[in-house]
């Protein structure tokens, strides 16, 4: 079970084969004397295209030109050889090269000899020329570009799980462990568990800029309804994003690495000219590069640079230092080959990303992921019809579910091992024992357990909790499954507090207007719900239930609660371009509980108000370009990238609507963006603002998100007390910085621990107009007070609320600890000026 849980949670993989043409020549090149394989041998058709041998001496060369029947093999220091081949056939050869040839005009600089400096260094001067020509060598420099792409992703176990194979629990799954691939990694038998193939026709237009993809064919394994295969696919694509060596930053394993030819690369890398080779009449410089600090998130490897007027990259081969501040990854490697086109520019021909993961670096086994992509049929500056570029960025072609297109672009059939992955997984998902295993795994990891084919109970983390108003609280609930209906979904729970002796409950029903399960993106549904339950004012937690047991532990006074009756009716629609809207109606009756009392001054008397009732209409517009998600059991979790997210919501309260007692307007907006800062990590920046129009009591103002738990919450004020501040207008700035170990990596005693520096700044500025201030306008609800008469709720008085934090992340690879300091409003009673907060997160 451990291996399957690791498999389902991580599933990092990817893989691919190269497109073969009519003539395919495979083989290996070895040293004639030693018998050892030779890397970087130039292998090319006489008068045609070519390639270089890999580290194990192997190569694959293809052509569709039937006139090419001779292959040359050349390497500096060896005698060049020629070999005749048969056009139109798939053939294998073995070549041995003897020592010979003369070395002329070769500059070799050995690493570590003498003092390294950039000034006057020919390697750095050459890299600066490559940097100067980057924009011209990018595919984005063309006005129009078309090409085809074949991609294969594969994930495999790197060691046979012998204990699982011999276990009675897994005896029915033994056939999965017998399908081994011994060709990808020498000396290792890989057990494939995930495979996906995609064939795509891509179009690019520079002005107005547009990237358009037509998915010609797609096929992937499917483990069934227990696993979100789309979410897994999105996560894998996030881990193994396409690598463009010409970009300043390269996203890999959800981490940003500085490219070896970034604008600032000479300041962070060491460059050494290793050799010169010749390919198709063009001289290439083989250049090695290393990070100045091996603990930084930088690459090490080799570039092959053309010595023509392009100063282009012909090949790259690089990996990540074993000392880099990177979790879980034991080996990461990127290889890319570029091919000279008809315009004498170099276009990406083949790209491969390999990464092996394990929970412990000392583990003998792990998970190997590979993504390999072959590019073909480049068409330069040939515009397509306007209709080609219109519409969504990705379109599923009518042939997308056929295998013939995949076979045509792949150029050959899948290997027997690869073909078996599909059939094995199809067999596996239909096995009752496998479904039962995943059912218990879902209970362990997500907190839900099936109770028949139509319903599941959970989440178990909310079954028990406690608070000052309800005391000991028990809850039981669940939700329907797609097997009951793919268009209708229901969720419910019932809870009981042993202190207040009241029953709480919730019931919702959702109907999918697109007749697909409501878990599928994009959403299009109508939802109605009613809830009678308790709530802390101003709390709006993400990705966790409010009555989660762990959130029951809170600091300070935690006696500000509400009993709520809430009915909601929402119409939600999402579009494939990241645009969505949500139109809603909300009935809300709130009854104060605990220390909260609604009172107002009427002449000389204080009058208690038993409840507040509102009726609202709302419109919520959200735009998140290129957003992707991982769909969990309860929440859909966004996979953050470099693109911003904007959201605007307008709410109109109407007196008399569903018994509403007030008329008011509330406008709210939020903008979020992750900024990647190269070696300095990344910063998450959020701007937020709100404005309430109308005369309303404080429960209808913006109650700012406070946090009295001991967990660090990114979107809350971690040293603010519940209901401490309310506003009818405000603006907020939240910056959360992760330096990724940039400073710790340079401290000898700390760098081996792979700790990471984190920090945050949270600023809230706002206030209350006189018409909503109970100290200046009669007839409004009084602000709540502590039992000793001190006020517990305030408005911002022209000064911002500020809190900062600094801390250490990546403790035991998952723990972050922050020291949080409150800088303003320190005179408020019972507030904490500082605190220690903890957060857990799985990241690379």
PDB file of N, CA and C in Angstrom, residues 80-148:
ATOM      1  N   UNK A  80      37.749   9.704 -38.923  1.00  0.00           N
ATOM      2  CA  UNK A  80      36.390   9.740 -39.447  1.00  0.00           C
ATOM      3  C   UNK A  80      36.095   8.473 -40.240  1.00  0.00           C
ATOM      4  N   UNK A  81      34.921   7.913 -40.062  1.00  0.00           N
ATOM      5  CA  UNK A  81      34.512   6.700 -40.775  1.00  0.00           C
ATOM      6  C   UNK A  81      33.205   6.955 -41.520  1.00  0.00           C
ATOM      7  N   UNK A  82      33.003   6.199 -42.576  1.00  0.00           N
ATOM      8  CA  UNK A  82      31.758   6.241 -43.338  1.00  0.00           C
ATOM      9  C   UNK A  82      31.139   4.852 -43.360  1.00  0.00           C
ATOM     10  N   UNK A  83      29.810   4.815 -43.408  1.00  0.00           N
ATOM     11  CA  UNK A  83      29.104   3.549 -43.392  1.00  0.00           C
ATOM     12  C   UNK A  83      27.919   3.620 -44.354  1.00  0.00           C
ATOM     13  N   UNK A  84      27.816   2.662 -45.240  1.00  0.00           N
ATOM     14  CA  UNK A  84      26.683   2.620 -46.152  1.00  0.00           C
ATOM     15  C   UNK A  84      25.461   2.038 -45.480  1.00  0.00           C
ATOM     16  N   UNK A  85      24.278   2.588 -45.795  1.00  0.00           N
ATOM     17  CA  UNK A  85      23.028   2.106 -45.221  1.00  0.00           C
ATOM     18  C   UNK A  85      22.023   1.896 -46.344  1.00  0.00           C
ATOM     19  N   UNK A  86      20.973   1.157 -46.009  1.00  0.00           N
ATOM     20  CA  UNK A  86      19.926   0.870 -46.989  1.00  0.00           C
ATOM     21  C   UNK A  86      18.772   1.840 -46.797  1.00  0.00           C
ATOM     22  N   UNK A  87      18.478   2.670 -47.802  1.00  0.00           N
ATOM     23  CA  UNK A  87      17.366   3.624 -47.662  1.00  0.00           C
ATOM     24  C   UNK A  87      16.033   2.910 -47.477  1.00  0.00           C
ATOM     25  N   UNK A  88      15.161   3.550 -46.660  1.00  0.00           N
ATOM     26  CA  UNK A  88      13.800   3.060 -46.488  1.00  0.00           C
ATOM     27  C   UNK A  88      13.656   1.938 -45.506  1.00  0.00           C
ATOM     28  N   UNK A  89      14.712   1.612 -44.753  1.00  0.00           N
ATOM     29  CA  UNK A  89      14.626   0.510 -43.796  1.00  0.00           C
ATOM     30  C   UNK A  89      15.064   0.958 -42.405  1.00  0.00           C
ATOM     31  N   UNK A  90      14.596   0.217 -41.390  1.00  0.00           N
ATOM     32  CA  UNK A  90      15.016   0.415 -40.004  1.00  0.00           C
ATOM     33  C   UNK A  90      16.171  -0.552 -39.746  1.00  0.00           C
ATOM     34  N   UNK A  91      17.364  -0.028 -39.425  1.00  0.00           N
ATOM     35  CA  UNK A  91      18.554  -0.873 -39.311  1.00  0.00           C
ATOM     36  C   UNK A  91      19.401  -0.450 -38.115  1.00  0.00           C
ATOM     37  N   UNK A  92      20.203  -1.385 -37.659  1.00  0.00           N
ATOM     38  CA  UNK A  92      21.061  -1.164 -36.486  1.00  0.00           C
ATOM     39  C   UNK A  92      22.509  -1.425 -36.867  1.00  0.00           C
ATOM     40  N   UNK A  93      23.411  -0.531 -36.434  1.00  0.00           N
ATOM     41  CA  UNK A  93      24.830  -0.672 -36.743  1.00  0.00           C
ATOM     42  C   UNK A  93      25.639  -0.476 -35.469  1.00  0.00           C
ATOM     43  N   UNK A  94      26.857  -1.032 -35.503  1.00  0.00           N
ATOM     44  CA  UNK A  94      27.817  -0.801 -34.417  1.00  0.00           C
ATOM     45  C   UNK A  94      29.117  -0.338 -35.048  1.00  0.00           C
ATOM     46  N   UNK A  95      29.618   0.811 -34.589  1.00  0.00           N
ATOM     47  CA  UNK A  95      30.789   1.445 -35.178  1.00  0.00           C
ATOM     48  C   UNK A  95      31.884   1.556 -34.128  1.00  0.00           C
ATOM     49  N   UNK A  96      33.106   1.266 -34.543  1.00  0.00           N
ATOM     50  CA  UNK A  96      34.269   1.495 -33.678  1.00  0.00           C
ATOM     51  C   UNK A  96      35.174   2.521 -34.358  1.00  0.00           C
ATOM     52  N   UNK A  97      35.631   3.489 -33.573  1.00  0.00           N
ATOM     53  CA  UNK A  97      36.507   4.547 -34.080  1.00  0.00           C
ATOM     54  C   UNK A  97      37.900   4.379 -33.484  1.00  0.00           C
ATOM     55  N   UNK A  98      38.899   4.465 -34.356  1.00  0.00           N
ATOM     56  CA  UNK A  98      40.275   4.387 -33.894  1.00  0.00           C
ATOM     57  C   UNK A  98      40.865   5.773 -33.688  1.00  0.00           C
ATOM     58  N   UNK A  99      41.884   5.866 -32.839  1.00  0.00           N
ATOM     59  CA  UNK A  99      42.562   7.131 -32.564  1.00  0.00           C
ATOM     60  C   UNK A  99      43.228   7.626 -33.845  1.00  0.00           C
ATOM     61  N   UNK A 100      43.105   8.932 -34.098  1.00  0.00           N
ATOM     62  CA  UNK A 100      43.725   9.515 -35.280  1.00  0.00           C
ATOM     63  C   UNK A 100      43.254  10.934 -35.458  1.00  0.00           C
ATOM     64  N   UNK A 101      43.665  11.571 -36.579  1.00  0.00           N
ATOM     65  CA  UNK A 101      43.243  12.940 -36.825  1.00  0.00           C
ATOM     66  C   UNK A 101      44.104  13.934 -36.101  1.00  0.00           C
ATOM     67  N   UNK A 102      44.025  15.165 -36.502  1.00  0.00           N
ATOM     68  CA  UNK A 102      44.820  16.234 -35.919  1.00  0.00           C
ATOM     69  C   UNK A 102      43.891  17.254 -35.268  1.00  0.00           C
ATOM     70  N   UNK A 103      44.366  17.849 -34.208  1.00  0.00           N
ATOM     71  CA  UNK A 103      43.617  18.886 -33.499  1.00  0.00           C
ATOM     72  C   UNK A 103      44.203  20.232 -33.879  1.00  0.00           C
ATOM     73  N   UNK A 104      43.376  21.090 -34.443  1.00  0.00           N
ATOM     74  CA  UNK A 104      43.827  22.418 -34.841  1.00  0.00           C
ATOM     75  C   UNK A 104      42.865  23.462 -34.300  1.00  0.00           C
ATOM     76  N   UNK A 105      43.396  24.590 -33.877  1.00  0.00           N
ATOM     77  CA  UNK A 105      42.617  25.753 -33.471  1.00  0.00           C
ATOM     78  C   UNK A 105      41.586  25.402 -32.390  1.00  0.00           C
ATOM     79  N   UNK A 106      41.973  24.581 -31.460  1.00  0.00           N
ATOM     80  CA  UNK A 106      41.075  24.212 -30.367  1.00  0.00           C
ATOM     81  C   UNK A 106      41.551  24.885 -29.092  1.00  0.00           C
ATOM     82  N   UNK A 107      40.650  25.589 -28.434  1.00  0.00           N
ATOM     83  CA  UNK A 107      40.961  26.252 -27.173  1.00  0.00           C
ATOM     84  C   UNK A 107      40.345  25.430 -26.058  1.00  0.00           C
ATOM     85  N   UNK A 108      41.160  24.937 -25.161  1.00  0.00           N
ATOM     86  CA  UNK A 108      40.668  24.134 -24.046  1.00  0.00           C
ATOM     87  C   UNK A 108      41.092  24.802 -22.750  1.00  0.00           C
ATOM     88  N   UNK A 109      40.105  25.072 -21.878  1.00  0.00           N
ATOM     89  CA  UNK A 109      40.392  25.671 -20.588  1.00  0.00           C
ATOM     90  C   UNK A 109      39.976  24.698 -19.515  1.00  0.00           C
ATOM     91  N   UNK A 110      40.889  24.281 -18.688  1.00  0.00           N
ATOM     92  CA  UNK A 110      40.583  23.301 -17.652  1.00  0.00           C
ATOM     93  C   UNK A 110      39.976  23.995 -16.441  1.00  0.00           C
ATOM     94  N   UNK A 111      38.927  23.387 -15.897  1.00  0.00           N
ATOM     95  CA  UNK A 111      38.288  23.973 -14.737  1.00  0.00           C
ATOM     96  C   UNK A 111      39.193  23.821 -13.528  1.00  0.00           C
ATOM     97  N   UNK A 112      39.273  24.899 -12.747  1.00  0.00           N
ATOM     98  CA  UNK A 112      40.002  24.825 -11.491  1.00  0.00           C
ATOM     99  C   UNK A 112      41.458  25.189 -11.608  1.00  0.00           C
ATOM    100  N   UNK A 113      41.967  25.498 -12.785  1.00  0.00           N
ATOM    101  CA  UNK A 113      43.370  25.873 -12.928  1.00  0.00           C
ATOM    102  C   UNK A 113      43.457  27.379 -13.104  1.00  0.00           C
ATOM    103  N   UNK A 114      44.093  28.018 -12.177  1.00  0.00           N
ATOM    104  CA  UNK A 114      44.235  29.460 -12.252  1.00  0.00           C
ATOM    105  C   UNK A 114      43.012  30.156 -11.670  1.00  0.00           C
ATOM    106  N   UNK A 115      43.087  31.480 -11.629  1.00  0.00           N
ATOM    107  CA  UNK A 115      42.005  32.273 -11.067  1.00  0.00           C
ATOM    108  C   UNK A 115      40.952  32.549 -12.122  1.00  0.00           C
ATOM    109  N   UNK A 116      39.701  32.167 -11.828  1.00  0.00           N
ATOM    110  CA  UNK A 116      38.619  32.362 -12.799  1.00  0.00           C
ATOM    111  C   UNK A 116      38.150  33.809 -12.735  1.00  0.00           C
ATOM    112  N   UNK A 117      37.963  34.400 -13.898  1.00  0.00           N
ATOM    113  CA  UNK A 117      37.375  35.734 -13.959  1.00  0.00           C
ATOM    114  C   UNK A 117      36.659  35.892 -15.287  1.00  0.00           C
ATOM    115  N   UNK A 118      35.677  36.777 -15.287  1.00  0.00           N
ATOM    116  CA  UNK A 118      34.908  37.019 -16.509  1.00  0.00           C
ATOM    117  C   UNK A 118      35.680  37.855 -17.517  1.00  0.00           C
ATOM    118  N   UNK A 119      36.395  38.844 -17.019  1.00  0.00           N
ATOM    119  CA  UNK A 119      37.087  39.766 -17.906  1.00  0.00           C
ATOM    120  C   UNK A 119      38.189  39.032 -18.670  1.00  0.00           C
ATOM    121  N   UNK A 120      38.166  39.184 -19.987  1.00  0.00           N
ATOM    122  CA  UNK A 120      39.183  38.563 -20.819  1.00  0.00           C
ATOM    123  C   UNK A 120      39.029  37.068 -20.975  1.00  0.00           C
ATOM    124  N   UNK A 121      37.917  36.510 -20.515  1.00  0.00           N
ATOM    125  CA  UNK A 121      37.676  35.068 -20.595  1.00  0.00           C
ATOM    126  C   UNK A 121      36.974  34.766 -21.914  1.00  0.00           C
ATOM    127  N   UNK A 122      37.590  34.012 -22.836  1.00  0.00           N
ATOM    128  CA  UNK A 122      36.956  33.744 -24.132  1.00  0.00           C
ATOM    129  C   UNK A 122      35.641  32.983 -24.001  1.00  0.00           C
ATOM    130  N   UNK A 123      35.514  32.148 -22.979  1.00  0.00           N
ATOM    131  CA  UNK A 123      34.257  31.425 -22.778  1.00  0.00           C
ATOM    132  C   UNK A 123      33.129  32.396 -22.439  1.00  0.00           C
ATOM    133  N   UNK A 124      33.402  33.346 -21.575  1.00  0.00           N
ATOM    134  CA  UNK A 124      32.389  34.331 -21.194  1.00  0.00           C
ATOM    135  C   UNK A 124      32.067  35.246 -22.373  1.00  0.00           C
ATOM    136  N   UNK A 125      33.096  35.597 -23.148  1.00  0.00           N
ATOM    137  CA  UNK A 125      32.852  36.436 -24.320  1.00  0.00           C
ATOM    138  C   UNK A 125      31.936  35.730 -25.315  1.00  0.00           C
ATOM    139  N   UNK A 126      32.125  34.427 -25.477  1.00  0.00           N
ATOM    140  CA  UNK A 126      31.259  33.669 -26.375  1.00  0.00           C
ATOM    141  C   UNK A 126      29.841  33.587 -25.828  1.00  0.00           C
ATOM    142  N   UNK A 127      29.706  33.357 -24.521  1.00  0.00           N
ATOM    143  CA  UNK A 127      28.376  33.301 -23.913  1.00  0.00           C
ATOM    144  C   UNK A 127      27.666  34.633 -24.070  1.00  0.00           C
ATOM    145  N   UNK A 128      28.385  35.720 -23.950  1.00  0.00           N
ATOM    146  CA  UNK A 128      27.747  37.033 -24.117  1.00  0.00           C
ATOM    147  C   UNK A 128      27.233  37.204 -25.555  1.00  0.00           C
ATOM    148  N   UNK A 129      27.927  36.634 -26.514  1.00  0.00           N
ATOM    149  CA  UNK A 129      27.437  36.679 -27.893  1.00  0.00           C
ATOM    150  C   UNK A 129      26.167  35.843 -28.038  1.00  0.00           C
ATOM    151  N   UNK A 130      26.129  34.694 -27.367  1.00  0.00           N
ATOM    152  CA  UNK A 130      24.921  33.862 -27.393  1.00  0.00           C
ATOM    153  C   UNK A 130      23.755  34.634 -26.775  1.00  0.00           C
ATOM    154  N   UNK A 131      24.020  35.302 -25.652  1.00  0.00           N
ATOM    155  CA  UNK A 131      22.976  36.087 -24.982  1.00  0.00           C
ATOM    156  C   UNK A 131      22.489  37.210 -25.896  1.00  0.00           C
ATOM    157  N   UNK A 132      23.420  37.858 -26.590  1.00  0.00           N
ATOM    158  CA  UNK A 132      23.051  38.967 -27.471  1.00  0.00           C
ATOM    159  C   UNK A 132      22.184  38.501 -28.639  1.00  0.00           C
ATOM    160  N   UNK A 133      22.298  37.225 -29.024  1.00  0.00           N
ATOM    161  CA  UNK A 133      21.533  36.708 -30.164  1.00  0.00           C
ATOM    162  C   UNK A 133      20.310  35.901 -29.724  1.00  0.00           C
ATOM    163  N   UNK A 134      19.971  35.922 -28.431  1.00  0.00           N
ATOM    164  CA  UNK A 134      18.862  35.107 -27.937  1.00  0.00           C
ATOM    165  C   UNK A 134      17.542  35.429 -28.620  1.00  0.00           C
ATOM    166  N   UNK A 135      17.218  36.706 -28.682  1.00  0.00           N
ATOM    167  CA  UNK A 135      15.919  37.083 -29.229  1.00  0.00           C
ATOM    168  C   UNK A 135      15.783  36.642 -30.684  1.00  0.00           C
ATOM    169  N   UNK A 136      16.878  36.731 -31.433  1.00  0.00           N
ATOM    170  CA  UNK A 136      16.827  36.330 -32.842  1.00  0.00           C
ATOM    171  C   UNK A 136      16.669  34.821 -32.985  1.00  0.00           C
ATOM    172  N   UNK A 137      17.135  34.051 -31.999  1.00  0.00           N
ATOM    173  CA  UNK A 137      17.078  32.593 -32.097  1.00  0.00           C
ATOM    174  C   UNK A 137      15.813  31.995 -31.490  1.00  0.00           C
ATOM    175  N   UNK A 138      15.020  32.808 -30.803  1.00  0.00           N
ATOM    176  CA  UNK A 138      13.772  32.298 -30.248  1.00  0.00           C
ATOM    177  C   UNK A 138      12.745  32.094 -31.362  1.00  0.00           C
ATOM    178  N   UNK A 139      11.857  31.131 -31.158  1.00  0.00           N
ATOM    179  CA  UNK A 139      10.816  30.907 -32.155  1.00  0.00           C
ATOM    180  C   UNK A 139       9.879  32.109 -32.216  1.00  0.00           C
ATOM    181  N   UNK A 140       9.821  32.887 -31.140  1.00  0.00           N
ATOM    182  CA  UNK A 140       8.966  34.057 -31.117  1.00  0.00           C
ATOM    183  C   UNK A 140       9.436  35.183 -32.007  1.00  0.00           C
ATOM    184  N   UNK A 141      10.617  35.039 -32.595  1.00  0.00           N
ATOM    185  CA  UNK A 141      11.107  36.082 -33.500  1.00  0.00           C
ATOM    186  C   UNK A 141      10.452  36.002 -34.869  1.00  0.00           C
ATOM    187  N   UNK A 142       9.848  34.837 -35.192  1.00  0.00           N
ATOM    188  CA  UNK A 142       9.167  34.704 -36.469  1.00  0.00           C
ATOM    189  C   UNK A 142       7.815  35.419 -36.430  1.00  0.00           C
ATOM    190  N   UNK A 143       7.369  35.883 -37.578  1.00  0.00           N
ATOM    191  CA  UNK A 143       6.029  36.454 -37.679  1.00  0.00           C
ATOM    192  C   UNK A 143       4.975  35.353 -37.576  1.00  0.00           C
ATOM    193  N   UNK A 144       5.251  34.217 -38.216  1.00  0.00           N
ATOM    194  CA  UNK A 144       4.355  33.068 -38.164  1.00  0.00           C
ATOM    195  C   UNK A 144       5.196  31.797 -38.036  1.00  0.00           C
ATOM    196  N   UNK A 145       4.634  30.810 -37.334  1.00  0.00           N
ATOM    197  CA  UNK A 145       5.336  29.531 -37.185  1.00  0.00           C
ATOM    198  C   UNK A 145       4.309  28.423 -37.018  1.00  0.00           C
ATOM    199  N   UNK A 146       4.543  27.295 -37.712  1.00  0.00           N
ATOM    200  CA  UNK A 146       3.727  26.095 -37.568  1.00  0.00           C
ATOM    201  C   UNK A 146       4.658  24.906 -37.370  1.00  0.00           C
ATOM    202  N   UNK A 147       4.250  23.969 -36.554  1.00  0.00           N
ATOM    203  CA  UNK A 147       5.012  22.728 -36.420  1.00  0.00           C
ATOM    204  C   UNK A 147       4.147  21.682 -35.742  1.00  0.00           C
ATOM    205  N   UNK A 148       4.565  20.417 -35.866  1.00  0.00           N
ATOM    206  CA  UNK A 148       3.879  19.313 -35.218  1.00  0.00           C
ATOM    207  C   UNK A 148       4.708  18.818 -34.046  1.00  0.00           C
TER     208      UNK A 148
END
